[in-house]
C-alpha atoms as a PDB file:
ATOM      1  CA  MET A   1       2.658 -19.456  71.168  1.00  0.00           C
ATOM      2  CA  ALA A   2       5.478 -17.295  68.771  1.00  0.00           C
ATOM      3  CA  THR A   3       8.925 -16.911  69.413  1.00  0.00           C
ATOM      4  CA  GLY A   4      11.283 -13.891  68.593  1.00  0.00           C
ATOM      5  CA  ARG A   5      12.708 -12.929  65.379  1.00  0.00           C
ATOM      6  CA  GLY A   6      15.566 -15.762  65.302  1.00  0.00           C
ATOM      7  CA  GLY A   7      13.220 -19.054  66.617  1.00  0.00           C
ATOM      8  CA  ARG A   8      11.598 -21.456  64.511  1.00  0.00           C
ATOM      9  CA  GLY A   9       8.000 -20.866  65.139  1.00  0.00           C
ATOM     10  CA  ARG A  10       4.945 -21.122  62.617  1.00  0.00           C
ATOM     11  CA  ILE A  11       6.045 -21.847  59.138  1.00  0.00           C
ATOM     12  CA  GLY A  12       4.265 -18.952  57.229  1.00  0.00           C
ATOM     13  CA  PRO A  13       1.917 -19.971  54.397  1.00  0.00           C
ATOM     14  CA  TRP A  14       4.121 -18.672  51.684  1.00  0.00           C
ATOM     15  CA  ARG A  15       6.568 -21.355  52.483  1.00  0.00           C
ATOM     16  CA  ALA A  16       4.024 -23.911  52.837  1.00  0.00           C
ATOM     17  CA  LEU A  17       3.167 -23.354  48.912  1.00  0.00           C
ATOM     18  CA  LEU A  18       6.399 -23.475  47.900  1.00  0.00           C
ATOM     19  CA  PRO A  19       6.951 -27.060  47.450  1.00  0.00           C
ATOM     20  CA  VAL A  20       3.441 -26.710  45.376  1.00  0.00           C
ATOM     21  CA  VAL A  21       4.949 -23.902  43.042  1.00  0.00           C
ATOM     22  CA  TRP A  22       8.168 -26.098  42.631  1.00  0.00           C
ATOM     23  CA  VAL A  23       5.993 -29.043  41.401  1.00  0.00           C
ATOM     24  CA  VAL A  24       3.336 -26.892  39.000  1.00  0.00           C
ATOM     25  CA  ALA A  25       6.649 -25.679  37.264  1.00  0.00           C
ATOM     26  CA  GLY A  26       8.139 -28.662  36.715  1.00  0.00           C
ATOM     27  CA  VAL A  27       5.311 -29.987  35.081  1.00  0.00           C
ATOM     28  CA  LEU A  28       4.826 -26.960  33.204  1.00  0.00           C
ATOM     29  CA  PHE A  29       7.944 -27.323  31.928  1.00  0.00           C
ATOM     30  CA  GLY A  30       7.675 -31.044  31.214  1.00  0.00           C
ATOM     31  CA  THR A  31       4.651 -30.468  28.878  1.00  0.00           C
ATOM     32  CA  SER A  32       6.353 -27.646  26.868  1.00  0.00           C
ATOM     33  CA  ALA A  33       9.135 -30.245  26.041  1.00  0.00           C
ATOM     34  CA  SER A  34       7.108 -32.918  25.045  1.00  0.00           C
ATOM     35  CA  VAL A  35       4.854 -30.763  23.150  1.00  0.00           C
ATOM     36  CA  SER A  36       7.586 -28.883  21.022  1.00  0.00           C
ATOM     37  CA  GLN A  37       9.766 -31.912  20.806  1.00  0.00           C
ATOM     38  CA  GLY A  38      13.024 -30.506  20.797  1.00  0.00           C
ATOM     39  CA  THR A  39      11.584 -27.775  18.694  1.00  0.00           C
ATOM     40  CA  ASP A  40      10.925 -24.069  18.558  1.00  0.00           C
ATOM     41  CA  LEU A  41       7.225 -23.707  19.565  1.00  0.00           C
ATOM     42  CA  ARG A  42       6.956 -20.253  18.056  1.00  0.00           C
ATOM     43  CA  PRO A  43       6.714 -20.014  14.584  1.00  0.00           C
ATOM     44  CA  GLY A  44       8.803 -18.515  12.072  1.00  0.00           C
ATOM     45  CA  PRO A  45       8.666 -16.366   8.847  1.00  0.00           C
ATOM     46  CA  ALA A  46       7.840 -19.657   6.696  1.00  0.00           C
ATOM     47  CA  ASP A  47       4.999 -20.802   8.640  1.00  0.00           C
ATOM     48  CA  LEU A  48       3.073 -17.464   8.470  1.00  0.00           C
ATOM     49  CA  ALA A  49       0.653 -18.324   5.942  1.00  0.00           C
ATOM     50  CA  ASP A  50      -0.442 -21.460   8.038  1.00  0.00           C
ATOM     51  CA  VAL A  51      -0.757 -18.985  11.143  1.00  0.00           C
ATOM     52  CA  ILE A  52      -2.732 -16.546   9.636  1.00  0.00           C
ATOM     53  CA  ARG A  53      -5.021 -19.661   8.190  1.00  0.00           C
ATOM     54  CA  GLY A  54      -5.321 -20.598  11.683  1.00  0.00           C
ATOM     55  CA  GLN A  55      -6.547 -16.773  12.677  1.00  0.00           C
ATOM     56  CA  THR A  56      -8.853 -17.025   9.978  1.00  0.00           C
ATOM     57  CA  GLN A  57     -12.008 -18.692  12.037  1.00  0.00           C
ATOM     58  CA  ARG A  58     -11.477 -16.225  15.133  1.00  0.00           C
ATOM     59  CA  VAL A  59     -11.824 -13.528  12.139  1.00  0.00           C
ATOM     60  CA  GLU A  60     -15.264 -14.848  11.045  1.00  0.00           C
ATOM     61  CA  ALA A  61     -16.425 -14.908  14.231  1.00  0.00           C
ATOM     62  CA  GLN A  62     -15.516 -11.566  15.146  1.00  0.00           C
ATOM     63  CA  ALA A  63     -16.913 -10.157  11.565  1.00  0.00           C
ATOM     64  CA  LYS A  64     -20.174 -11.628  12.801  1.00  0.00           C
ATOM     65  CA  ALA A  65     -20.001 -10.012  16.144  1.00  0.00           C
ATOM     66  CA  VAL A  66     -19.481  -6.665  14.735  1.00  0.00           C
ATOM     67  CA  GLN A  67     -22.636  -7.196  12.519  1.00  0.00           C
ATOM     68  CA  GLN A  68     -24.621  -8.101  15.484  1.00  0.00           C
ATOM     69  CA  LEU A  69     -23.272  -5.073  17.420  1.00  0.00           C
ATOM     70  CA  ARG A  70     -24.324  -3.035  14.305  1.00  0.00           C
ATOM     71  CA  ASP A  71     -27.939  -4.541  14.334  1.00  0.00           C
ATOM     72  CA  GLN A  72     -28.158  -3.583  17.814  1.00  0.00           C
ATOM     73  CA  VAL A  73     -27.002   0.066  17.321  1.00  0.00           C
ATOM     74  CA  ASP A  74     -29.500   0.512  14.553  1.00  0.00           C
ATOM     75  CA  ALA A  75     -32.278  -1.110  16.423  1.00  0.00           C
ATOM     76  CA  LEU A  76     -31.799   0.824  19.622  1.00  0.00           C
ATOM     77  CA  THR A  77     -31.454   4.296  17.099  1.00  0.00           C
ATOM     78  CA  ALA A  78     -34.334   3.775  15.702  1.00  0.00           C
ATOM     79  CA  GLU A  79     -36.432   3.168  19.403  1.00  0.00           C
ATOM     80  CA  ALA A  80     -34.876   6.174  20.452  1.00  0.00           C
ATOM     81  CA  ALA A  81     -35.807   8.826  17.730  1.00  0.00           C
ATOM     82  CA  PRO A  82     -38.051   7.330  15.336  1.00  0.00           C
ATOM     83  CA  GLY A  83     -40.035  10.505  14.185  1.00  0.00           C
ATOM     84  CA  ASN A  84     -36.181  12.593  14.515  1.00  0.00           C
ATOM     85  CA  ARG A  85     -35.700  14.385  11.098  1.00  0.00           C
ATOM     86  CA  SER A  86     -31.946  14.980  11.611  1.00  0.00           C
ATOM     87  CA  VAL A  87     -31.931  11.196  11.741  1.00  0.00           C
ATOM     88  CA  LYS A  88     -34.224  10.295   8.907  1.00  0.00           C
ATOM     89  CA  LYS A  89     -32.072  13.278   7.002  1.00  0.00           C
ATOM     90  CA  LEU A  90     -28.767  11.387   7.404  1.00  0.00           C
ATOM     91  CA  GLN A  91     -30.294   7.569   6.996  1.00  0.00           C
ATOM     92  CA  ASN A  92     -31.692   8.738   3.586  1.00  0.00           C
ATOM     93  CA  GLN A  93     -28.224   9.647   2.510  1.00  0.00           C
ATOM     94  CA  ILE A  94     -26.634   6.462   3.721  1.00  0.00           C
ATOM     95  CA  ASP A  95     -29.054   4.675   1.164  1.00  0.00           C
ATOM     96  CA  ASP A  96     -28.116   6.911  -1.572  1.00  0.00           C
ATOM     97  CA  LEU A  97     -24.438   5.636  -0.959  1.00  0.00           C
ATOM     98  CA  ALA A  98     -24.713   2.637  -0.033  1.00  0.00           C
ATOM     99  CA  PRO A  99     -24.645   0.780  -3.143  1.00  0.00           C
ATOM    100  CA  THR A 100     -21.238   3.050  -4.135  1.00  0.00           C
ATOM    101  CA  VAL A 101     -19.475   2.415  -0.892  1.00  0.00           C
ATOM    102  CA  GLY A 102     -20.243  -1.535  -0.778  1.00  0.00           C
ATOM    103  CA  THR A 103     -22.483  -1.815   2.055  1.00  0.00           C
ATOM    104  CA  GLU A 104     -25.544  -2.848   0.345  1.00  0.00           C
ATOM    105  CA  ALA A 105     -26.462  -6.358  -1.471  1.00  0.00           C
ATOM    106  CA  VAL A 106     -26.023  -5.608  -5.180  1.00  0.00           C
ATOM    107  CA  THR A 107     -27.097  -7.460  -8.431  1.00  0.00           C
ATOM    108  CA  GLY A 108     -26.452  -6.774 -12.051  1.00  0.00           C
ATOM    109  CA  PRO A 109     -24.253  -8.154 -15.331  1.00  0.00           C
ATOM    110  CA  GLY A 110     -20.769  -8.632 -14.645  1.00  0.00           C
ATOM    111  CA  ILE A 111     -17.230 -10.172 -15.540  1.00  0.00           C
ATOM    112  CA  SER A 112     -15.318 -12.680 -13.709  1.00  0.00           C
ATOM    113  CA  VAL A 113     -11.724 -13.240 -13.938  1.00  0.00           C
ATOM    114  CA  THR A 114      -9.913 -16.354 -12.862  1.00  0.00           C
ATOM    115  CA  LEU A 115      -6.023 -16.299 -12.465  1.00  0.00           C
ATOM    116  CA  ASP A 116      -4.223 -19.766 -11.635  1.00  0.00           C
ATOM    117  CA  ASP A 117      -0.766 -20.905 -11.232  1.00  0.00           C
ATOM    118  CA  ALA A 118       0.480 -22.861 -14.244  1.00  0.00           C
ATOM    119  CA  HIS A 119       0.394 -26.969 -13.676  1.00  0.00           C
ATOM    120  CA  ARG A 120       4.078 -27.642 -14.733  1.00  0.00           C
ATOM    121  CA  ASP A 121       7.051 -28.689 -12.748  1.00  0.00           C
ATOM    122  CA  ALA A 122       9.804 -25.929 -12.786  1.00  0.00           C
ATOM    123  CA  ALA A 123      12.192 -28.735 -14.290  1.00  0.00           C
ATOM    124  CA  SER A 124      10.045 -28.084 -17.517  1.00  0.00           C
ATOM    125  CA  LEU A 125      10.593 -24.200 -18.101  1.00  0.00           C
ATOM    126  CA  PRO A 126      12.638 -23.064 -20.523  1.00  0.00           C
ATOM    127  CA  GLU A 127      16.198 -21.698 -20.150  1.00  0.00           C
ATOM    128  CA  GLY A 128      15.886 -18.403 -18.099  1.00  0.00           C
ATOM    129  CA  TYR A 129      12.802 -18.623 -16.428  1.00  0.00           C
ATOM    130  CA  THR A 130      12.281 -20.137 -12.389  1.00  0.00           C
ATOM    131  CA  ALA A 131       9.317 -21.462 -10.422  1.00  0.00           C
ATOM    132  CA  ASP A 132       8.451 -17.646  -9.243  1.00  0.00           C
ATOM    133  CA  ASP A 133       7.517 -17.183 -13.377  1.00  0.00           C
ATOM    134  CA  ILE A 134       4.606 -19.790 -13.068  1.00  0.00           C
ATOM    135  CA  VAL A 135       2.245 -18.743  -9.862  1.00  0.00           C
ATOM    136  CA  VAL A 136       0.015 -15.777  -9.693  1.00  0.00           C
ATOM    137  CA  HIS A 137       1.515 -12.657  -8.032  1.00  0.00           C
ATOM    138  CA  GLN A 138       0.061  -9.551  -5.920  1.00  0.00           C
ATOM    139  CA  GLN A 139       0.631  -7.616  -8.725  1.00  0.00           C
ATOM    140  CA  ASP A 140      -1.192  -9.660 -10.924  1.00  0.00           C
ATOM    141  CA  VAL A 141      -4.067  -9.784  -8.701  1.00  0.00           C
ATOM    142  CA  GLN A 142      -4.284  -6.157  -8.589  1.00  0.00           C
ATOM    143  CA  GLY A 143      -3.756  -5.444 -11.961  1.00  0.00           C
ATOM    144  CA  VAL A 144      -7.037  -7.298 -12.327  1.00  0.00           C
ATOM    145  CA  VAL A 145      -8.737  -5.400  -9.844  1.00  0.00           C
ATOM    146  CA  ASN A 146      -7.529  -1.713 -10.905  1.00  0.00           C
ATOM    147  CA  ALA A 147      -8.749  -2.563 -14.649  1.00  0.00           C
ATOM    148  CA  LEU A 148     -12.016  -3.681 -13.213  1.00  0.00           C
ATOM    149  CA  TRP A 149     -12.258  -0.419 -11.329  1.00  0.00           C
ATOM    150  CA  SER A 150     -11.036   1.680 -14.110  1.00  0.00           C
ATOM    151  CA  GLY A 151     -13.353   0.267 -16.795  1.00  0.00           C
ATOM    152  CA  GLY A 152     -16.286   0.878 -15.181  1.00  0.00           C
ATOM    153  CA  ALA A 153     -17.018  -1.696 -12.105  1.00  0.00           C
ATOM    154  CA  GLU A 154     -19.621  -0.470  -9.425  1.00  0.00           C
ATOM    155  CA  ALA A 155     -18.958  -3.715  -7.242  1.00  0.00           C
ATOM    156  CA  MET A 156     -16.438  -5.873  -6.713  1.00  0.00           C
ATOM    157  CA  MET A 157     -15.567  -9.269  -4.996  1.00  0.00           C
ATOM    158  CA  LEU A 158     -12.422 -11.152  -4.274  1.00  0.00           C
ATOM    159  CA  MET A 159     -13.057 -14.876  -3.863  1.00  0.00           C
ATOM    160  CA  ASP A 160     -16.000 -14.741  -1.447  1.00  0.00           C
ATOM    161  CA  GLN A 161     -15.682 -11.381  -0.110  1.00  0.00           C
ATOM    162  CA  ARG A 162     -17.043  -8.135  -0.843  1.00  0.00           C
ATOM    163  CA  VAL A 163     -14.225  -5.752  -1.348  1.00  0.00           C
ATOM    164  CA  ILE A 164     -14.270  -1.821  -2.062  1.00  0.00           C
ATOM    165  CA  ALA A 165     -11.848   0.730  -3.555  1.00  0.00           C
ATOM    166  CA  THR A 166      -9.852   1.048  -0.480  1.00  0.00           C
ATOM    167  CA  SER A 167      -9.204  -2.690   0.130  1.00  0.00           C
ATOM    168  CA  ALA A 168      -5.946  -4.140   0.086  1.00  0.00           C
ATOM    169  CA  VAL A 169      -4.564  -7.032  -1.510  1.00  0.00           C
ATOM    170  CA  ARG A 170      -1.517  -8.967  -0.085  1.00  0.00           C
ATOM    171  CA  CYS A 171       0.282 -12.003  -0.934  1.00  0.00           C
ATOM    172  CA  VAL A 172       2.781 -14.030   1.058  1.00  0.00           C
ATOM    173  CA  GLY A 173       4.090 -16.424  -1.625  1.00  0.00           C
ATOM    174  CA  ASN A 174       1.659 -17.760  -3.524  1.00  0.00           C
ATOM    175  CA  THR A 175      -1.409 -17.181  -1.200  1.00  0.00           C
ATOM    176  CA  LEU A 176      -3.683 -14.682  -0.577  1.00  0.00           C
ATOM    177  CA  ILE A 177      -4.648 -12.418   2.281  1.00  0.00           C
ATOM    178  CA  LEU A 178      -7.689 -10.219   2.205  1.00  0.00           C
ATOM    179  CA  GLN A 179      -9.114  -8.902   5.170  1.00  0.00           C
ATOM    180  CA  GLY A 180      -7.238 -11.306   7.698  1.00  0.00           C
ATOM    181  CA  ARG A 181      -8.575 -14.547   5.852  1.00  0.00           C
ATOM    182  CA  VAL A 182      -6.185 -16.672   3.396  1.00  0.00           C
ATOM    183  CA  TYR A 183      -6.935 -17.885   0.010  1.00  0.00           C
ATOM    184  CA  SER A 184      -4.941 -20.305  -2.411  1.00  0.00           C
ATOM    185  CA  PRO A 185      -5.072 -20.047  -6.356  1.00  0.00           C
ATOM    186  CA  PRO A 186      -7.395 -20.229  -8.422  1.00  0.00           C
ATOM    187  CA  PHE A 187      -8.023 -16.765  -7.664  1.00  0.00           C
ATOM    188  CA  THR A 188     -11.681 -15.278  -8.826  1.00  0.00           C
ATOM    189  CA  ILE A 189     -12.344 -11.581  -8.871  1.00  0.00           C
ATOM    190  CA  LYS A 190     -15.668 -10.639  -9.942  1.00  0.00           C
ATOM    191  CA  ALA A 191     -17.096  -6.810 -10.946  1.00  0.00           C
ATOM    192  CA  ILE A 192     -20.446  -5.956 -11.272  1.00  0.00           C
ATOM    193  CA  GLY A 193     -20.873  -3.077 -13.618  1.00  0.00           C
ATOM    194  CA  ASP A 194     -20.317  -2.029 -17.388  1.00  0.00           C
ATOM    195  CA  VAL A 195     -19.521  -4.897 -19.003  1.00  0.00           C
ATOM    196  CA  GLN A 196     -18.523  -4.047 -22.271  1.00  0.00           C
ATOM    197  CA  GLY A 197     -15.961  -1.133 -20.370  1.00  0.00           C
ATOM    198  CA  MET A 198     -14.531  -3.358 -18.075  1.00  0.00           C
ATOM    199  CA  GLN A 199     -13.522  -5.932 -20.872  1.00  0.00           C
ATOM    200  CA  GLN A 200     -12.081  -3.372 -22.661  1.00  0.00           C
ATOM    201  CA  ALA A 201     -10.111  -2.143 -19.726  1.00  0.00           C
ATOM    202  CA  LEU A 202      -8.776  -5.902 -19.309  1.00  0.00           C
ATOM    203  CA  ASP A 203      -7.665  -5.880 -22.918  1.00  0.00           C
ATOM    204  CA  THR A 204      -5.729  -2.653 -22.560  1.00  0.00           C
ATOM    205  CA  SER A 205      -4.277  -3.022 -19.161  1.00  0.00           C
ATOM    206  CA  GLN A 206      -0.295  -2.968 -19.353  1.00  0.00           C
ATOM    207  CA  SER A 207      -0.285  -5.562 -16.487  1.00  0.00           C
ATOM    208  CA  VAL A 208      -3.122  -7.879 -17.297  1.00  0.00           C
ATOM    209  CA  SER A 209      -1.389  -7.950 -20.940  1.00  0.00           C
ATOM    210  CA  ILE A 210       2.371  -8.992 -19.160  1.00  0.00           C
ATOM    211  CA  TYR A 211       0.482 -11.445 -16.706  1.00  0.00           C
ATOM    212  CA  ARG A 212      -1.198 -12.792 -20.437  1.00  0.00           C
ATOM    213  CA  GLU A 213       1.983 -13.198 -22.469  1.00  0.00           C
ATOM    214  CA  TYR A 214       2.699 -15.702 -19.341  1.00  0.00           C
ATOM    215  CA  VAL A 215      -0.014 -17.019 -19.924  1.00  0.00           C
ATOM    216  CA  ASP A 216       0.990 -17.934 -23.303  1.00  0.00           C
ATOM    217  CA  LEU A 217       4.559 -18.750 -22.780  1.00  0.00           C
ATOM    218  CA  LEU A 218       4.353 -20.759 -19.457  1.00  0.00           C
ATOM    219  CA  GLY A 219       0.750 -21.814 -18.962  1.00  0.00           C
ATOM    220  CA  LEU A 220      -0.559 -19.761 -16.464  1.00  0.00           C
ATOM    221  CA  GLY A 221      -4.199 -19.583 -15.963  1.00  0.00           C
ATOM    222  CA  TYR A 222      -6.611 -16.841 -17.480  1.00  0.00           C
ATOM    223  CA  GLN A 223     -10.171 -17.425 -17.857  1.00  0.00           C
ATOM    224  CA  VAL A 224     -12.944 -14.454 -18.504  1.00  0.00           C
ATOM    225  CA  ASP A 225     -16.773 -15.234 -18.023  1.00  0.00           C
ATOM    226  CA  GLN A 226     -19.837 -12.999 -18.443  1.00  0.00           C
ATOM    227  CA  SER A 227     -22.707 -13.623 -16.172  1.00  0.00           C
ATOM    228  CA  HIS A 228     -25.623 -11.966 -13.848  1.00  0.00           C
ATOM    229  CA  LEU A 229     -23.823 -11.898 -10.353  1.00  0.00           C
ATOM    230  CA  THR A 230     -25.101 -11.058  -6.994  1.00  0.00           C
ATOM    231  CA  PHE A 231     -23.313  -9.746  -4.493  1.00  0.00           C
ATOM    232  CA  PRO A 232     -23.584  -9.172  -0.486  1.00  0.00           C
ATOM    233  CA  ALA A 233     -23.095  -6.309   0.916  1.00  0.00           C
ATOM    234  CA  TYR A 234     -19.279  -5.258   2.258  1.00  0.00           C
ATOM    235  CA  GLU A 235     -18.913  -5.976   6.217  1.00  0.00           C
ATOM    236  CA  GLY A 236     -15.291  -4.547   6.637  1.00  0.00           C
ATOM    237  CA  SER A 237     -14.031  -1.440   8.473  1.00  0.00           C
ATOM    238  CA  LEU A 238     -14.591   1.687   5.844  1.00  0.00           C
ATOM    239  CA  GLU A 239     -11.953   3.862   7.738  1.00  0.00           C
ATOM    240  CA  LEU A 240      -8.887   4.070   5.726  1.00  0.00           C
ATOM    241  CA  GLY A 241      -5.810   3.016   8.192  1.00  0.00           C
ATOM    242  CA  HIS A 242      -2.990   4.448   6.317  1.00  0.00           C
ATOM    243  CA  ALA A 243      -2.687   6.460   3.342  1.00  0.00           C
ATOM    244  CA  GLN A 244       0.321   7.967   1.226  1.00  0.00           C
ATOM    245  CA  ALA A 245      -0.147  10.598  -1.597  1.00  0.00           C
ATOM    246  CA  ALA A 246       0.927   9.444  -4.993  1.00  0.00           C
ATOM    247  CA  ARG A 247       4.133  10.936  -6.214  1.00  0.00           C
END
């Protein structure tokens, strides 16, 4: 029998659950304290490279999922309009542009350039030089990439990824970040195209020449090889997210 507003009456369902909520909260706080062992569970700036490495596997899985969706779209398009002249015309245009934009596998003569940190201790450096002078930097990698494009490269790979003209090269410390994946030196840049023109561009590039001065002085790694190369198709986004006019 129910009582008035001031009586004891039955215990409501939320009041009955309160002890359970307190127990669960206590377990969560205890687990957090045990895992952190007195440290901050959030990674700081120094752990940025490790955090990105941890996401590499997730990025690879998402890239595969994107490719599967693209295959499904292509299959549905072919099924829905196999005889559509407009679709065929657009597809022919895509096929003509594919080698240039990177969405098609390519093979041909090319150049491989490998950059590496100097294998020496900072204590052994001449006066006036620091540990920062014996590691490969973002501008060093970008200098080689720019020289190869300007020398006649038609297709390019950085480490194990196909890159295009709008691909961004970034570094955190002495690790390289490309399309969500992290790489440690040595860094290898490969390009298919006019071998003689690309070699000449490397030899005359100002940024590459500055890097080679440190190769001779401090022992940074620099190796150029010519061979027949095969590249897979580019699988990243073709859309340019951010751009700024050159001044």
